[in-house]
Protein backbone atom coordinates (compact mmCIF):
# COMPACT_ATOMS: atom_id res chain seq x y z
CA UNK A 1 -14.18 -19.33 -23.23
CA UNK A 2 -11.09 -19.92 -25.33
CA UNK A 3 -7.47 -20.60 -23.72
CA UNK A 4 -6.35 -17.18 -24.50
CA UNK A 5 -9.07 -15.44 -23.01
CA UNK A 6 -8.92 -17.19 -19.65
CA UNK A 7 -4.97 -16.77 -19.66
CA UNK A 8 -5.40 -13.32 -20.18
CA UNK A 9 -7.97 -12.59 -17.93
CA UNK A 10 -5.84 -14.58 -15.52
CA UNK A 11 -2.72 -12.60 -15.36
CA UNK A 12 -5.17 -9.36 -15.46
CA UNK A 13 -6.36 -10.40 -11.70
CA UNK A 14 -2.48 -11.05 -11.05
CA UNK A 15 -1.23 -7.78 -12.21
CA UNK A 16 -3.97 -6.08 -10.78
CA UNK A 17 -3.64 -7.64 -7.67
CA UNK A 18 0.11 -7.52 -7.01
CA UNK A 19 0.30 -4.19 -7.79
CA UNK A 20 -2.20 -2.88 -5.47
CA UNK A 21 -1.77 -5.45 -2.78
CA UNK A 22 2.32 -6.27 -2.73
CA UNK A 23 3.58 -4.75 0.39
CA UNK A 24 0.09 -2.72 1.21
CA UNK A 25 1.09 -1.72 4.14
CA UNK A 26 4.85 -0.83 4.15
CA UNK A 27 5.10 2.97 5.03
CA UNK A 28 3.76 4.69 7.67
CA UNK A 29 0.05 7.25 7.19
CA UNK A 30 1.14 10.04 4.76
CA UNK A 31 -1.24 13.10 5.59
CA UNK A 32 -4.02 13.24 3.80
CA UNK A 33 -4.37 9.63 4.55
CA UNK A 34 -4.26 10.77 8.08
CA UNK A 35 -6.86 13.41 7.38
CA UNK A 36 -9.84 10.73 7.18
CA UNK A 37 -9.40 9.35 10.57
CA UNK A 38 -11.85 10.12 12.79
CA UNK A 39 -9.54 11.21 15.34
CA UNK A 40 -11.25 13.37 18.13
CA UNK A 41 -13.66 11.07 19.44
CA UNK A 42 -15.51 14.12 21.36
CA UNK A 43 -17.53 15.02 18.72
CA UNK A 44 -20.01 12.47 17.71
CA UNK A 45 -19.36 10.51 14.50
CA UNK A 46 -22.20 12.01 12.78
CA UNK A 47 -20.95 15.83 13.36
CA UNK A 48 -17.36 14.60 11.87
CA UNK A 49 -18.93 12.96 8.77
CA UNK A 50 -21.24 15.95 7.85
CA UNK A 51 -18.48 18.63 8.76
CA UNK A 52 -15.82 16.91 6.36
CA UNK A 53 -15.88 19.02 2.67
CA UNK A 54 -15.07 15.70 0.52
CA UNK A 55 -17.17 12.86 0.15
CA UNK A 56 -18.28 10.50 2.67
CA UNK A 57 -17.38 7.47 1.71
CA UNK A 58 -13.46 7.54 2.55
CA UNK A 59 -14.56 8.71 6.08
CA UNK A 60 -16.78 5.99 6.57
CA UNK A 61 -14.66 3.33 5.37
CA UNK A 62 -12.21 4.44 7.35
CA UNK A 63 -14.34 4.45 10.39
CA UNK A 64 -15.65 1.07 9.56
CA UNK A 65 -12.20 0.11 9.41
CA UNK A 66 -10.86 1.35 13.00
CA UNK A 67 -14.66 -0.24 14.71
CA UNK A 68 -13.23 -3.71 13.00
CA UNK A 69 -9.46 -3.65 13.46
CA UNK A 70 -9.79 -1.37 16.50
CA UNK A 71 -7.29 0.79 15.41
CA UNK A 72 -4.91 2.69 12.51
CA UNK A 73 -3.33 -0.33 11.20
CA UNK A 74 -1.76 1.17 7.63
CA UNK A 75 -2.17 -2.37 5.92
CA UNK A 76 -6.09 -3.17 6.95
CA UNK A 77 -6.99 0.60 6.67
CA UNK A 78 -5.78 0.75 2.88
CA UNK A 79 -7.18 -2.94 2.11
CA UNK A 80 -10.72 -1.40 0.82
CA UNK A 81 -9.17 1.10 -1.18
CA UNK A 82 -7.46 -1.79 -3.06
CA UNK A 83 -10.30 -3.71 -3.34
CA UNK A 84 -12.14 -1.10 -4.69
CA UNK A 85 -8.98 -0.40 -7.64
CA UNK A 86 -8.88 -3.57 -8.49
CA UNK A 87 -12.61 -4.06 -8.93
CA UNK A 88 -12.51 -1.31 -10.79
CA UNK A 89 -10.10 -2.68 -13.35
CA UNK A 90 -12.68 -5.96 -14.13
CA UNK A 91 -15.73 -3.29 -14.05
CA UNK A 92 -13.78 -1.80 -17.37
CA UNK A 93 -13.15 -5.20 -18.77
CA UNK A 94 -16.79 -5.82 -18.74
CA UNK A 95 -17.74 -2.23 -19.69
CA UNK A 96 -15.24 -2.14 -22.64
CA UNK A 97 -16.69 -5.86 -23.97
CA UNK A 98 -20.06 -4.11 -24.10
CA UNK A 99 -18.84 -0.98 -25.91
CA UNK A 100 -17.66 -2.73 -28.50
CA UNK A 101 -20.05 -5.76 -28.24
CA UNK A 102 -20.11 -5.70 -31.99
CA UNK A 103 -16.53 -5.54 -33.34
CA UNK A 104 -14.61 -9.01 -33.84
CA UNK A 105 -11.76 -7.80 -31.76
CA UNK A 106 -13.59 -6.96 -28.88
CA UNK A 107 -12.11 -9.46 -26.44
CA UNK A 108 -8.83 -7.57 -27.26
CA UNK A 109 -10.01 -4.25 -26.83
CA UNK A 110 -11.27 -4.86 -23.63
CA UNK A 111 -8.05 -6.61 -22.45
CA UNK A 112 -5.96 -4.07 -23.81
CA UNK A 113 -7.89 -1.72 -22.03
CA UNK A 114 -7.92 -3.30 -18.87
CA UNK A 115 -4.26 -3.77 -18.64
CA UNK A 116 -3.96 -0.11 -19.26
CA UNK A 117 -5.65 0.72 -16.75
CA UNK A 118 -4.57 -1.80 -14.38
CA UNK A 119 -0.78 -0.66 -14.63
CA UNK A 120 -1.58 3.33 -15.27
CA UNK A 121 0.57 5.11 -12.83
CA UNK A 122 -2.34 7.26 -11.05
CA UNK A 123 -4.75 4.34 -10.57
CA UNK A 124 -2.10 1.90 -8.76
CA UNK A 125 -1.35 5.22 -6.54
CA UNK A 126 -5.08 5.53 -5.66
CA UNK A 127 -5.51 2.30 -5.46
CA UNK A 128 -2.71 1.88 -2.25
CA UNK A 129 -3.92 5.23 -0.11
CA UNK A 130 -6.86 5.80 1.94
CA UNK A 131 -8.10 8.49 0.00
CA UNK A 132 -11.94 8.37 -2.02
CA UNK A 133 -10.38 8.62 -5.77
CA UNK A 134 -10.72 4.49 -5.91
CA UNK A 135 -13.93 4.37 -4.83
CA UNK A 136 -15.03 7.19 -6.77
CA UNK A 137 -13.44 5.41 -10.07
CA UNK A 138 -15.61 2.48 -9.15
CA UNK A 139 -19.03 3.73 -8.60
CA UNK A 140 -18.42 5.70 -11.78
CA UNK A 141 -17.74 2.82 -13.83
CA UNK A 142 -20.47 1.01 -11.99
CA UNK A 143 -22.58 3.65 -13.21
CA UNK A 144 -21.19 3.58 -16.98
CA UNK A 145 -21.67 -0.11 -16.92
CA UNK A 146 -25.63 -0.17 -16.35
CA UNK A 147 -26.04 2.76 -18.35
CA UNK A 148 -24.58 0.23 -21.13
CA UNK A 149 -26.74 -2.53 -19.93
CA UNK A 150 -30.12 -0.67 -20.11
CA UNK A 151 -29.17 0.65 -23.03
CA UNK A 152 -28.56 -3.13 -24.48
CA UNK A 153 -32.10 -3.70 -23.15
CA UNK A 154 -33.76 -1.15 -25.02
């Protein structure tokens, strides 16, 4: 791996991580961050997950959450939702390299590409809320990206 690439791929992980992680946990639950508590503890966990009209997966990692922190902690709750974002961003790098596994630039492409969507606007904002859009981004590209490596196989 050549200096460049590892510098690059260097201050990707930095600008991917300071702008999802810097000051995480700063404001207080905005509503539909609210809306994935599990909240009325009457109702068994199960019932709440099934009655919910979104997908799972923002309910249960928020209920994962609250069983581990043992609370609504703004900063620990949104924590997996930056993870996610910012695995999300290396997912594309990856992806990307494979797209254009053939072209001499590729290694720029897929930086390029990663940076964009490391700093796009939307992403960073899903990437900081308790809400499923990160999550979704990354099983997507999860998807994409064996998709593209059966495909190499074939």
């Amino acid at each position: 791996m050549n200096y460049f690439k590892r510098l690059s791929i260097f201050f990707l992980i930095v600008v991917t991580i300071f702008l999802r992680f810097d000051n995480l946990g700063y404001s207080h639950f905005y509503g539909d961050e609210t809306k994935t508590f599990y909240l009325d503890k009457t109702k068994p966990a199960l019932e709440f997950f099934l009655d919910q009209r979104k997908g799972p997966i923002q309910f249960l990692v928020s209920w994962i959450t609250e069983k581990i922190t043992g609370g609504y902690n703004e900063l620990f709750h949104r924590i997996p939702f930056a993870i996610a974002s910012s695995l999300a961003v290396l997912i594309i790098y990856h992806l990307i390299l494979r797209i254009f596994e053939h072209e001499s630039k590729k290694e720029f492409i897929a930086i390029l590409a990663a940076y964009l969507f490391s700093i796009s606007g939307f992403f960073v904002a899903f990437g900081r809320t308790v809400q499923y859009q990160s999550f979704l981004i990354l099983f997507v590209l999860t998807i994409v990206s064996g998709k593209q490596i059966g495909r190499a196989h074939v």
